[in-house]
Amino acid sequence: MSNSTLRITEIFYSLQGETRTVGLPTVFIRLTGCPMRCVYCDTSYAFSGGETVSIDSIMSQTEQYKARYVTVTGGEPLAQKNCAKLLTRLCDAGYQVSVETGGAIDIASVDPR
């Protein structure tokens, strides 16, 4: 198993409120940190703080919710180098995954699933 870690602000279960997946039971994994500082940001509380958590632990917490849809968000989740590893692990585990990014960071490392 992986010993990679990410800085996490929160992991929670809710209904997706945006896009074509609105209403789907979803696990939200909010990563900490963002280099952008967009004036319209509604999650500035995720700019700092959080807790360092192993990807294995994130996977275990996600499994507890029994949802098949996961959204990885932030801050800017792709600002953490291990975000791509988490996205791949989630896809490997059979989750339908979306990532909420501002688009300023290259997505080449993101699993296309």
PDB file of N, CA and C in Angstrom:
ATOM      1  N   MET A   1       0.835  -1.188   0.000  1.00  0.00           N
ATOM      2  CA  MET A   1       0.000   0.000   0.000  1.00  0.00           C
ATOM      3  C   MET A   1       0.879   1.251   0.000  1.00  0.00           C
ATOM      4  N   SER A   2       0.256   2.337  -0.361  1.00  0.00           N
ATOM      5  CA  SER A   2       0.949   3.610  -0.498  1.00  0.00           C
ATOM      6  C   SER A   2       1.189   4.256   0.856  1.00  0.00           C
ATOM      7  N   ASN A   3       2.326   4.925   0.990  1.00  0.00           N
ATOM      8  CA  ASN A   3       2.573   5.713   2.183  1.00  0.00           C
ATOM      9  C   ASN A   3       2.536   7.197   1.840  1.00  0.00           C
ATOM     10  N   SER A   4       2.006   7.556   0.682  1.00  0.00           N
ATOM     11  CA  SER A   4       1.884   8.947   0.257  1.00  0.00           C
ATOM     12  C   SER A   4       0.854   9.667   1.113  1.00  0.00           C
ATOM     13  N   THR A   5       1.078  10.963   1.314  1.00  0.00           N
ATOM     14  CA  THR A   5       0.173  11.765   2.122  1.00  0.00           C
ATOM     15  C   THR A   5      -0.316  12.993   1.357  1.00  0.00           C
ATOM     16  N   LEU A   6      -1.414  13.529   1.847  1.00  0.00           N
ATOM     17  CA  LEU A   6      -1.971  14.781   1.349  1.00  0.00           C
ATOM     18  C   LEU A   6      -2.411  15.613   2.538  1.00  0.00           C
ATOM     19  N   ARG A   7      -2.450  16.909   2.362  1.00  0.00           N
ATOM     20  CA  ARG A   7      -2.974  17.809   3.392  1.00  0.00           C
ATOM     21  C   ARG A   7      -4.475  17.955   3.128  1.00  0.00           C
ATOM     22  N   ILE A   8      -5.292  17.569   4.115  1.00  0.00           N
ATOM     23  CA  ILE A   8      -6.741  17.501   3.965  1.00  0.00           C
ATOM     24  C   ILE A   8      -7.412  18.525   4.890  1.00  0.00           C
ATOM     25  N   THR A   9      -8.327  19.305   4.346  1.00  0.00           N
ATOM     26  CA  THR A   9      -9.149  20.200   5.165  1.00  0.00           C
ATOM     27  C   THR A   9     -10.342  19.455   5.723  1.00  0.00           C
ATOM     28  N   GLU A  10     -11.007  18.657   4.871  1.00  0.00           N
ATOM     29  CA  GLU A  10     -12.180  17.911   5.336  1.00  0.00           C
ATOM     30  C   GLU A  10     -12.547  16.821   4.336  1.00  0.00           C
ATOM     31  N   ILE A  11     -13.197  15.805   4.842  1.00  0.00           N
ATOM     32  CA  ILE A  11     -13.816  14.760   4.028  1.00  0.00           C
ATOM     33  C   ILE A  11     -15.244  14.653   4.545  1.00  0.00           C
ATOM     34  N   PHE A  12     -16.199  14.774   3.647  1.00  0.00           N
ATOM     35  CA  PHE A  12     -17.588  14.729   4.083  1.00  0.00           C
ATOM     36  C   PHE A  12     -18.484  14.156   2.991  1.00  0.00           C
ATOM     37  N   TYR A  13     -19.671  13.745   3.410  1.00  0.00           N
ATOM     38  CA  TYR A  13     -20.667  13.162   2.523  1.00  0.00           C
ATOM     39  C   TYR A  13     -21.800  14.161   2.352  1.00  0.00           C
ATOM     40  N   SER A  14     -22.229  14.342   1.115  1.00  0.00           N
ATOM     41  CA  SER A  14     -23.361  15.213   0.830  1.00  0.00           C
ATOM     42  C   SER A  14     -23.929  14.840  -0.537  1.00  0.00           C
ATOM     43  N   LEU A  15     -24.880  15.614  -1.008  1.00  0.00           N
ATOM     44  CA  LEU A  15     -25.385  15.448  -2.361  1.00  0.00           C
ATOM     45  C   LEU A  15     -24.661  16.441  -3.254  1.00  0.00           C
ATOM     46  N   GLN A  16     -24.264  15.990  -4.441  1.00  0.00           N
ATOM     47  CA  GLN A  16     -23.608  16.872  -5.401  1.00  0.00           C
ATOM     48  C   GLN A  16     -24.578  17.983  -5.765  1.00  0.00           C
ATOM     49  N   GLY A  17     -24.084  19.208  -5.768  1.00  0.00           N
ATOM     50  CA  GLY A  17     -24.947  20.352  -6.025  1.00  0.00           C
ATOM     51  C   GLY A  17     -24.693  21.036  -7.352  1.00  0.00           C
ATOM     52  N   GLU A  18     -23.794  20.482  -8.165  1.00  0.00           N
ATOM     53  CA  GLU A  18     -23.420  21.146  -9.408  1.00  0.00           C
ATOM     54  C   GLU A  18     -23.333  20.148 -10.561  1.00  0.00           C
ATOM     55  N   THR A  19     -23.333  20.654 -11.746  1.00  0.00           N
ATOM     56  CA  THR A  19     -23.118  19.938 -13.005  1.00  0.00           C
ATOM     57  C   THR A  19     -24.167  18.864 -13.268  1.00  0.00           C
ATOM     58  N   ARG A  20     -23.849  17.978 -14.182  1.00  0.00           N
ATOM     59  CA  ARG A  20     -24.783  16.922 -14.596  1.00  0.00           C
ATOM     60  C   ARG A  20     -24.999  15.888 -13.500  1.00  0.00           C
ATOM     61  N   THR A  21     -24.188  15.922 -12.468  1.00  0.00           N
ATOM     62  CA  THR A  21     -24.291  14.951 -11.381  1.00  0.00           C
ATOM     63  C   THR A  21     -25.064  15.498 -10.180  1.00  0.00           C
ATOM     64  N   VAL A  22     -25.769  16.601 -10.351  1.00  0.00           N
ATOM     65  CA  VAL A  22     -26.513  17.198  -9.251  1.00  0.00           C
ATOM     66  C   VAL A  22     -27.451  16.163  -8.625  1.00  0.00           C
ATOM     67  N   GLY A  23     -27.442  16.107  -7.310  1.00  0.00           N
ATOM     68  CA  GLY A  23     -28.294  15.178  -6.580  1.00  0.00           C
ATOM     69  C   GLY A  23     -27.660  13.837  -6.259  1.00  0.00           C
ATOM     70  N   LEU A  24     -26.513  13.526  -6.868  1.00  0.00           N
ATOM     71  CA  LEU A  24     -25.858  12.239  -6.596  1.00  0.00           C
ATOM     72  C   LEU A  24     -25.225  12.228  -5.205  1.00  0.00           C
ATOM     73  N   PRO A  25     -25.418  11.153  -4.454  1.00  0.00           N
ATOM     74  CA  PRO A  25     -24.686  11.007  -3.195  1.00  0.00           C
ATOM     75  C   PRO A  25     -23.185  11.035  -3.493  1.00  0.00           C
ATOM     76  N   THR A  26     -22.456  11.899  -2.795  1.00  0.00           N
ATOM     77  CA  THR A  26     -21.056  12.157  -3.125  1.00  0.00           C
ATOM     78  C   THR A  26     -20.210  12.273  -1.872  1.00  0.00           C
ATOM     79  N   VAL A  27     -19.000  11.724  -1.934  1.00  0.00           N
ATOM     80  CA  VAL A  27     -18.003  11.976  -0.914  1.00  0.00           C
ATOM     81  C   VAL A  27     -17.123  13.105  -1.448  1.00  0.00           C
ATOM     82  N   PHE A  28     -17.003  14.165  -0.665  1.00  0.00           N
ATOM     83  CA  PHE A  28     -16.153  15.297  -1.017  1.00  0.00           C
ATOM     84  C   PHE A  28     -14.860  15.210  -0.219  1.00  0.00           C
ATOM     85  N   ILE A  29     -13.754  15.257  -0.926  1.00  0.00           N
ATOM     86  CA  ILE A  29     -12.431  15.262  -0.299  1.00  0.00           C
ATOM     87  C   ILE A  29     -11.835  16.631  -0.598  1.00  0.00           C
ATOM     88  N   ARG A  30     -11.775  17.494   0.433  1.00  0.00           N
ATOM     89  CA  ARG A  30     -11.280  18.855   0.242  1.00  0.00           C
ATOM     90  C   ARG A  30      -9.819  18.936   0.668  1.00  0.00           C
ATOM     91  N   LEU A  31      -8.946  19.114  -0.315  1.00  0.00           N
ATOM     92  CA  LEU A  31      -7.526  19.256  -0.037  1.00  0.00           C
ATOM     93  C   LEU A  31      -7.225  20.680   0.411  1.00  0.00           C
ATOM     94  N   THR A  32      -6.173  20.825   1.182  1.00  0.00           N
ATOM     95  CA  THR A  32      -5.761  22.116   1.720  1.00  0.00           C
ATOM     96  C   THR A  32      -4.765  22.776   0.783  1.00  0.00           C
ATOM     97  N   GLY A  33      -4.876  24.092   0.662  1.00  0.00           N
ATOM     98  CA  GLY A  33      -3.902  24.885  -0.072  1.00  0.00           C
ATOM     99  C   GLY A  33      -4.387  25.338  -1.428  1.00  0.00           C
ATOM    100  N   CYS A  34      -3.968  26.542  -1.794  1.00  0.00           N
ATOM    101  CA  CYS A  34      -4.276  27.082  -3.109  1.00  0.00           C
ATOM    102  C   CYS A  34      -3.362  28.270  -3.377  1.00  0.00           C
ATOM    103  N   PRO A  35      -2.634  28.242  -4.479  1.00  0.00           N
ATOM    104  CA  PRO A  35      -1.750  29.357  -4.809  1.00  0.00           C
ATOM    105  C   PRO A  35      -2.456  30.493  -5.554  1.00  0.00           C
ATOM    106  N   MET A  36      -3.735  30.358  -5.876  1.00  0.00           N
ATOM    107  CA  MET A  36      -4.393  31.283  -6.803  1.00  0.00           C
ATOM    108  C   MET A  36      -4.928  32.567  -6.160  1.00  0.00           C
ATOM    109  N   ARG A  37      -5.676  32.453  -5.086  1.00  0.00           N
ATOM    110  CA  ARG A  37      -6.319  33.582  -4.403  1.00  0.00           C
ATOM    111  C   ARG A  37      -7.311  34.328  -5.293  1.00  0.00           C
ATOM    112  N   CYS A  38      -8.168  33.601  -5.959  1.00  0.00           N
ATOM    113  CA  CYS A  38      -9.213  34.184  -6.806  1.00  0.00           C
ATOM    114  C   CYS A  38     -10.162  35.019  -5.934  1.00  0.00           C
ATOM    115  N   VAL A  39     -10.573  36.173  -6.428  1.00  0.00           N
ATOM    116  CA  VAL A  39     -11.421  37.065  -5.635  1.00  0.00           C
ATOM    117  C   VAL A  39     -12.801  36.471  -5.370  1.00  0.00           C
ATOM    118  N   TYR A  40     -13.245  35.539  -6.192  1.00  0.00           N
ATOM    119  CA  TYR A  40     -14.566  34.942  -6.039  1.00  0.00           C
ATOM    120  C   TYR A  40     -14.553  33.642  -5.232  1.00  0.00           C
ATOM    121  N   CYS A  41     -13.430  33.253  -4.686  1.00  0.00           N
ATOM    122  CA  CYS A  41     -13.298  31.976  -3.982  1.00  0.00           C
ATOM    123  C   CYS A  41     -14.270  31.898  -2.801  1.00  0.00           C
ATOM    124  N   ASP A  42     -14.958  30.760  -2.700  1.00  0.00           N
ATOM    125  CA  ASP A  42     -15.870  30.539  -1.580  1.00  0.00           C
ATOM    126  C   ASP A  42     -15.325  29.543  -0.565  1.00  0.00           C
ATOM    127  N   THR A  43     -14.047  29.164  -0.719  1.00  0.00           N
ATOM    128  CA  THR A  43     -13.456  28.201   0.221  1.00  0.00           C
ATOM    129  C   THR A  43     -12.088  28.675   0.714  1.00  0.00           C
ATOM    130  N   SER A  44     -11.960  29.952   1.019  1.00  0.00           N
ATOM    131  CA  SER A  44     -10.674  30.471   1.490  1.00  0.00           C
ATOM    132  C   SER A  44     -10.242  29.812   2.800  1.00  0.00           C
ATOM    133  N   TYR A  45     -11.194  29.221   3.526  1.00  0.00           N
ATOM    134  CA  TYR A  45     -10.824  28.506   4.755  1.00  0.00           C
ATOM    135  C   TYR A  45      -9.930  27.305   4.470  1.00  0.00           C
ATOM    136  N   ALA A  46      -9.875  26.864   3.220  1.00  0.00           N
ATOM    137  CA  ALA A  46      -9.039  25.719   2.849  1.00  0.00           C
ATOM    138  C   ALA A  46      -7.651  26.150   2.363  1.00  0.00           C
ATOM    139  N   PHE A  47      -7.326  27.428   2.449  1.00  0.00           N
ATOM    140  CA  PHE A  47      -6.014  27.904   2.000  1.00  0.00           C
ATOM    141  C   PHE A  47      -4.887  27.381   2.888  1.00  0.00           C
ATOM    142  N   SER A  48      -5.161  27.181   4.170  1.00  0.00           N
ATOM    143  CA  SER A  48      -4.103  26.748   5.094  1.00  0.00           C
ATOM    144  C   SER A  48      -4.711  25.859   6.172  1.00  0.00           C
ATOM    145  N   GLY A  49      -3.842  25.302   6.977  1.00  0.00           N
ATOM    146  CA  GLY A  49      -4.293  24.416   8.044  1.00  0.00           C
ATOM    147  C   GLY A  49      -4.429  22.995   7.550  1.00  0.00           C
ATOM    148  N   GLY A  50      -5.495  22.363   7.937  1.00  0.00           N
ATOM    149  CA  GLY A  50      -5.723  20.980   7.533  1.00  0.00           C
ATOM    150  C   GLY A  50      -4.868  20.001   8.312  1.00  0.00           C
ATOM    151  N   GLU A  51      -4.931  18.765   7.884  1.00  0.00           N
ATOM    152  CA  GLU A  51      -4.233  17.669   8.559  1.00  0.00           C
ATOM    153  C   GLU A  51      -3.555  16.800   7.510  1.00  0.00           C
ATOM    154  N   THR A  52      -2.342  16.379   7.782  1.00  0.00           N
ATOM    155  CA  THR A  52      -1.635  15.475   6.881  1.00  0.00           C
ATOM    156  C   THR A  52      -2.187  14.066   7.072  1.00  0.00           C
ATOM    157  N   VAL A  53      -2.681  13.488   5.969  1.00  0.00           N
ATOM    158  CA  VAL A  53      -3.361  12.197   6.025  1.00  0.00           C
ATOM    159  C   VAL A  53      -2.806  11.306   4.914  1.00  0.00           C
ATOM    160  N   SER A  54      -2.618  10.034   5.202  1.00  0.00           N
ATOM    161  CA  SER A  54      -2.142   9.105   4.182  1.00  0.00           C
ATOM    162  C   SER A  54      -3.251   8.828   3.172  1.00  0.00           C
ATOM    163  N   ILE A  55      -2.872   8.515   1.956  1.00  0.00           N
ATOM    164  CA  ILE A  55      -3.856   8.155   0.941  1.00  0.00           C
ATOM    165  C   ILE A  55      -4.612   6.907   1.374  1.00  0.00           C
ATOM    166  N   ASP A  56      -3.940   5.975   2.029  1.00  0.00           N
ATOM    167  CA  ASP A  56      -4.625   4.790   2.542  1.00  0.00           C
ATOM    168  C   ASP A  56      -5.753   5.182   3.500  1.00  0.00           C
ATOM    169  N   SER A  57      -5.496   6.137   4.386  1.00  0.00           N
ATOM    170  CA  SER A  57      -6.502   6.594   5.339  1.00  0.00           C
ATOM    171  C   SER A  57      -7.640   7.309   4.619  1.00  0.00           C
ATOM    172  N   ILE A  58      -7.315   8.108   3.619  1.00  0.00           N
ATOM    173  CA  ILE A  58      -8.346   8.797   2.836  1.00  0.00           C
ATOM    174  C   ILE A  58      -9.250   7.762   2.166  1.00  0.00           C
ATOM    175  N   MET A  59      -8.656   6.717   1.615  1.00  0.00           N
ATOM    176  CA  MET A  59      -9.438   5.664   0.968  1.00  0.00           C
ATOM    177  C   MET A  59     -10.355   4.982   1.987  1.00  0.00           C
ATOM    178  N   SER A  60      -9.848   4.696   3.162  1.00  0.00           N
ATOM    179  CA  SER A  60     -10.657   4.046   4.209  1.00  0.00           C
ATOM    180  C   SER A  60     -11.829   4.926   4.624  1.00  0.00           C
ATOM    181  N   GLN A  61     -11.580   6.215   4.800  1.00  0.00           N
ATOM    182  CA  GLN A  61     -12.656   7.138   5.182  1.00  0.00           C
ATOM    183  C   GLN A  61     -13.704   7.231   4.076  1.00  0.00           C
ATOM    184  N   THR A  62     -13.251   7.273   2.836  1.00  0.00           N
ATOM    185  CA  THR A  62     -14.157   7.373   1.696  1.00  0.00           C
ATOM    186  C   THR A  62     -15.054   6.150   1.613  1.00  0.00           C
ATOM    187  N   GLU A  63     -14.492   4.959   1.826  1.00  0.00           N
ATOM    188  CA  GLU A  63     -15.247   3.710   1.758  1.00  0.00           C
ATOM    189  C   GLU A  63     -16.379   3.659   2.778  1.00  0.00           C
ATOM    190  N   GLN A  64     -16.212   4.309   3.908  1.00  0.00           N
ATOM    191  CA  GLN A  64     -17.218   4.267   4.972  1.00  0.00           C
ATOM    192  C   GLN A  64     -18.550   4.880   4.551  1.00  0.00           C
ATOM    193  N   TYR A  65     -18.541   5.776   3.581  1.00  0.00           N
ATOM    194  CA  TYR A  65     -19.767   6.472   3.182  1.00  0.00           C
ATOM    195  C   TYR A  65     -20.622   5.690   2.191  1.00  0.00           C
ATOM    196  N   LYS A  66     -20.097   4.681   1.564  1.00  0.00           N
ATOM    197  CA  LYS A  66     -20.840   3.816   0.642  1.00  0.00           C
ATOM    198  C   LYS A  66     -21.335   4.537  -0.622  1.00  0.00           C
ATOM    199  N   ALA A  67     -20.856   5.731  -0.901  1.00  0.00           N
ATOM    200  CA  ALA A  67     -21.200   6.436  -2.145  1.00  0.00           C
ATOM    201  C   ALA A  67     -20.245   5.966  -3.237  1.00  0.00           C
ATOM    202  N   ARG A  68     -20.675   5.992  -4.471  1.00  0.00           N
ATOM    203  CA  ARG A  68     -19.816   5.570  -5.587  1.00  0.00           C
ATOM    204  C   ARG A  68     -19.262   6.758  -6.362  1.00  0.00           C
ATOM    205  N   TYR A  69     -19.651   7.978  -5.962  1.00  0.00           N
ATOM    206  CA  TYR A  69     -19.177   9.186  -6.624  1.00  0.00           C
ATOM    207  C   TYR A  69     -18.325   9.979  -5.644  1.00  0.00           C
ATOM    208  N   VAL A  70     -17.156  10.448  -6.097  1.00  0.00           N
ATOM    209  CA  VAL A  70     -16.239  11.201  -5.250  1.00  0.00           C
ATOM    210  C   VAL A  70     -15.825  12.469  -5.991  1.00  0.00           C
ATOM    211  N   THR A  71     -15.837  13.589  -5.283  1.00  0.00           N
ATOM    212  CA  THR A  71     -15.328  14.840  -5.821  1.00  0.00           C
ATOM    213  C   THR A  71     -14.129  15.258  -4.988  1.00  0.00           C
ATOM    214  N   VAL A  72     -12.992  15.463  -5.657  1.00  0.00           N
ATOM    215  CA  VAL A  72     -11.784  15.967  -5.002  1.00  0.00           C
ATOM    216  C   VAL A  72     -11.732  17.457  -5.320  1.00  0.00           C
ATOM    217  N   THR A  73     -11.688  18.261  -4.270  1.00  0.00           N
ATOM    218  CA  THR A  73     -11.784  19.697  -4.413  1.00  0.00           C
ATOM    219  C   THR A  73     -10.762  20.375  -3.516  1.00  0.00           C
ATOM    220  N   GLY A  74     -10.841  21.660  -3.397  1.00  0.00           N
ATOM    221  CA  GLY A  74      -9.897  22.398  -2.568  1.00  0.00           C
ATOM    222  C   GLY A  74     -10.539  23.657  -2.031  1.00  0.00           C
ATOM    223  N   GLY A  75      -9.700  24.594  -1.869  1.00  0.00           N
ATOM    224  CA  GLY A  75      -8.492  25.096  -2.487  1.00  0.00           C
ATOM    225  C   GLY A  75      -8.352  24.634  -3.936  1.00  0.00           C
ATOM    226  N   GLU A  76      -7.112  24.438  -4.281  1.00  0.00           N
ATOM    227  CA  GLU A  76      -6.745  23.926  -5.609  1.00  0.00           C
ATOM    228  C   GLU A  76      -6.103  22.568  -5.407  1.00  0.00           C
ATOM    229  N   PRO A  77      -6.863  21.475  -5.611  1.00  0.00           N
ATOM    230  CA  PRO A  77      -6.344  20.146  -5.289  1.00  0.00           C
ATOM    231  C   PRO A  77      -5.094  19.766  -6.069  1.00  0.00           C
ATOM    232  N   LEU A  78      -4.974  20.204  -7.304  1.00  0.00           N
ATOM    233  CA  LEU A  78      -3.816  19.806  -8.111  1.00  0.00           C
ATOM    234  C   LEU A  78      -2.526  20.494  -7.673  1.00  0.00           C
ATOM    235  N   ALA A  79      -2.606  21.415  -6.740  1.00  0.00           N
ATOM    236  CA  ALA A  79      -1.402  22.065  -6.208  1.00  0.00           C
ATOM    237  C   ALA A  79      -0.599  21.102  -5.328  1.00  0.00           C
ATOM    238  N   GLN A  80      -1.234  20.021  -4.870  1.00  0.00           N
ATOM    239  CA  GLN A  80      -0.519  19.013  -4.090  1.00  0.00           C
ATOM    240  C   GLN A  80      -0.071  17.892  -5.024  1.00  0.00           C
ATOM    241  N   LYS A  81       1.218  17.595  -4.998  1.00  0.00           N
ATOM    242  CA  LYS A  81       1.772  16.637  -5.961  1.00  0.00           C
ATOM    243  C   LYS A  81       1.152  15.248  -5.851  1.00  0.00           C
ATOM    244  N   ASN A  82       0.695  14.843  -4.693  1.00  0.00           N
ATOM    245  CA  ASN A  82       0.122  13.505  -4.533  1.00  0.00           C
ATOM    246  C   ASN A  82      -1.359  13.432  -4.888  1.00  0.00           C
ATOM    247  N   CYS A  83      -1.952  14.534  -5.325  1.00  0.00           N
ATOM    248  CA  CYS A  83      -3.360  14.508  -5.727  1.00  0.00           C
ATOM    249  C   CYS A  83      -3.573  13.512  -6.863  1.00  0.00           C
ATOM    250  N   ALA A  84      -2.684  13.489  -7.837  1.00  0.00           N
ATOM    251  CA  ALA A  84      -2.828  12.559  -8.969  1.00  0.00           C
ATOM    252  C   ALA A  84      -2.826  11.106  -8.485  1.00  0.00           C
ATOM    253  N   LYS A  85      -2.014  10.796  -7.477  1.00  0.00           N
ATOM    254  CA  LYS A  85      -1.999   9.434  -6.916  1.00  0.00           C
ATOM    255  C   LYS A  85      -3.344   9.096  -6.290  1.00  0.00           C
ATOM    256  N   LEU A  86      -3.925  10.056  -5.562  1.00  0.00           N
ATOM    257  CA  LEU A  86      -5.236   9.829  -4.953  1.00  0.00           C
ATOM    258  C   LEU A  86      -6.286   9.599  -6.030  1.00  0.00           C
ATOM    259  N   LEU A  87      -6.296  10.412  -7.067  1.00  0.00           N
ATOM    260  CA  LEU A  87      -7.289  10.263  -8.134  1.00  0.00           C
ATOM    261  C   LEU A  87      -7.198   8.881  -8.780  1.00  0.00           C
ATOM    262  N   THR A  88      -5.988   8.414  -9.027  1.00  0.00           N
ATOM    263  CA  THR A  88      -5.798   7.081  -9.613  1.00  0.00           C
ATOM    264  C   THR A  88      -6.274   5.993  -8.661  1.00  0.00           C
ATOM    265  N   ARG A  89      -5.954   6.113  -7.380  1.00  0.00           N
ATOM    266  CA  ARG A  89      -6.416   5.110  -6.395  1.00  0.00           C
ATOM    267  C   ARG A  89      -7.934   5.053  -6.347  1.00  0.00           C
ATOM    268  N   LEU A  90      -8.581   6.216  -6.385  1.00  0.00           N
ATOM    269  CA  LEU A  90     -10.044   6.253  -6.362  1.00  0.00           C
ATOM    270  C   LEU A  90     -10.618   5.577  -7.603  1.00  0.00           C
ATOM    271  N   CYS A  91     -10.052   5.870  -8.762  1.00  0.00           N
ATOM    272  CA  CYS A  91     -10.516   5.235 -10.004  1.00  0.00           C
ATOM    273  C   CYS A  91     -10.282   3.731  -9.960  1.00  0.00           C
ATOM    274  N   ASP A  92      -9.115   3.316  -9.484  1.00  0.00           N
ATOM    275  CA  ASP A  92      -8.805   1.882  -9.370  1.00  0.00           C
ATOM    276  C   ASP A  92      -9.805   1.166  -8.472  1.00  0.00           C
ATOM    277  N   ALA A  93     -10.331   1.878  -7.474  1.00  0.00           N
ATOM    278  CA  ALA A  93     -11.289   1.290  -6.530  1.00  0.00           C
ATOM    279  C   ALA A  93     -12.716   1.303  -7.083  1.00  0.00           C
ATOM    280  N   GLY A  94     -12.891   1.793  -8.297  1.00  0.00           N
ATOM    281  CA  GLY A  94     -14.193   1.749  -8.939  1.00  0.00           C
ATOM    282  C   GLY A  94     -15.078   2.963  -8.726  1.00  0.00           C
ATOM    283  N   TYR A  95     -14.543   4.010  -8.135  1.00  0.00           N
ATOM    284  CA  TYR A  95     -15.338   5.218  -7.948  1.00  0.00           C
ATOM    285  C   TYR A  95     -15.438   6.008  -9.248  1.00  0.00           C
ATOM    286  N   GLN A  96     -16.550   6.707  -9.413  1.00  0.00           N
ATOM    287  CA  GLN A  96     -16.653   7.729 -10.440  1.00  0.00           C
ATOM    288  C   GLN A  96     -16.103   8.990  -9.774  1.00  0.00           C
ATOM    289  N   VAL A  97     -15.122   9.619 -10.410  1.00  0.00           N
ATOM    290  CA  VAL A  97     -14.365  10.680  -9.763  1.00  0.00           C
ATOM    291  C   VAL A  97     -14.409  11.960 -10.584  1.00  0.00           C
ATOM    292  N   SER A  98     -14.575  13.075  -9.881  1.00  0.00           N
ATOM    293  CA  SER A  98     -14.397  14.379 -10.514  1.00  0.00           C
ATOM    294  C   SER A  98     -13.406  15.172  -9.680  1.00  0.00           C
ATOM    295  N   VAL A  99     -12.731  16.093 -10.331  1.00  0.00           N
ATOM    296  CA  VAL A  99     -11.801  16.977  -9.633  1.00  0.00           C
ATOM    297  C   VAL A  99     -12.201  18.407  -9.956  1.00  0.00           C
ATOM    298  N   GLU A 100     -12.339  19.216  -8.915  1.00  0.00           N
ATOM    299  CA  GLU A 100     -12.676  20.618  -9.089  1.00  0.00           C
ATOM    300  C   GLU A 100     -11.390  21.423  -9.062  1.00  0.00           C
ATOM    301  N   THR A 101     -11.025  21.949 -10.209  1.00  0.00           N
ATOM    302  CA  THR A 101      -9.790  22.708 -10.353  1.00  0.00           C
ATOM    303  C   THR A 101     -10.087  24.038 -11.021  1.00  0.00           C
ATOM    304  N   GLY A 102      -9.281  25.032 -10.700  1.00  0.00           N
ATOM    305  CA  GLY A 102      -9.418  26.338 -11.331  1.00  0.00           C
ATOM    306  C   GLY A 102      -8.839  26.380 -12.731  1.00  0.00           C
ATOM    307  N   GLY A 103      -8.102  25.339 -13.115  1.00  0.00           N
ATOM    308  CA  GLY A 103      -7.570  25.245 -14.462  1.00  0.00           C
ATOM    309  C   GLY A 103      -6.203  25.871 -14.669  1.00  0.00           C
ATOM    310  N   ALA A 104      -5.581  26.378 -13.622  1.00  0.00           N
ATOM    311  CA  ALA A 104      -4.276  27.023 -13.766  1.00  0.00           C
ATOM    312  C   ALA A 104      -3.116  26.035 -13.695  1.00  0.00           C
ATOM    313  N   ILE A 105      -3.378  24.828 -13.198  1.00  0.00           N
ATOM    314  CA  ILE A 105      -2.332  23.816 -13.051  1.00  0.00           C
ATOM    315  C   ILE A 105      -2.552  22.732 -14.094  1.00  0.00           C
ATOM    316  N   ASP A 106      -1.477  22.327 -14.736  1.00  0.00           N
ATOM    317  CA  ASP A 106      -1.510  21.323 -15.807  1.00  0.00           C
ATOM    318  C   ASP A 106      -2.184  20.038 -15.323  1.00  0.00           C
ATOM    319  N   ILE A 107      -3.093  19.509 -16.130  1.00  0.00           N
ATOM    320  CA  ILE A 107      -3.817  18.293 -15.773  1.00  0.00           C
ATOM    321  C   ILE A 107      -3.206  17.037 -16.392  1.00  0.00           C
ATOM    322  N   ALA A 108      -2.020  17.144 -16.966  1.00  0.00           N
ATOM    323  CA  ALA A 108      -1.405  16.005 -17.650  1.00  0.00           C
ATOM    324  C   ALA A 108      -1.228  14.790 -16.727  1.00  0.00           C
ATOM    325  N   SER A 109      -1.050  15.017 -15.437  1.00  0.00           N
ATOM    326  CA  SER A 109      -0.832  13.890 -14.504  1.00  0.00           C
ATOM    327  C   SER A 109      -2.140  13.281 -14.018  1.00  0.00           C
ATOM    328  N   VAL A 110      -3.271  13.845 -14.391  1.00  0.00           N
ATOM    329  CA  VAL A 110      -4.574  13.376 -13.896  1.00  0.00           C
ATOM    330  C   VAL A 110      -5.011  12.144 -14.692  1.00  0.00           C
ATOM    331  N   ASP A 111      -5.394  11.107 -13.965  1.00  0.00           N
ATOM    332  CA  ASP A 111      -5.908   9.879 -14.578  1.00  0.00           C
ATOM    333  C   ASP A 111      -7.104  10.238 -15.469  1.00  0.00           C
ATOM    334  N   PRO A 112      -7.098   9.837 -16.720  1.00  0.00           N
ATOM    335  CA  PRO A 112      -8.188  10.230 -17.636  1.00  0.00           C
ATOM    336  C   PRO A 112      -9.541   9.603 -17.302  1.00  0.00           C
ATOM    337  N   ARG A 113      -9.548   8.597 -16.427  1.00  0.00           N
ATOM    338  CA  ARG A 113     -10.828   7.999 -16.057  1.00  0.00           C
ATOM    339  C   ARG A 113     -11.650   8.973 -15.283  1.00  0.00           C
TER     340      ARG A 113
END
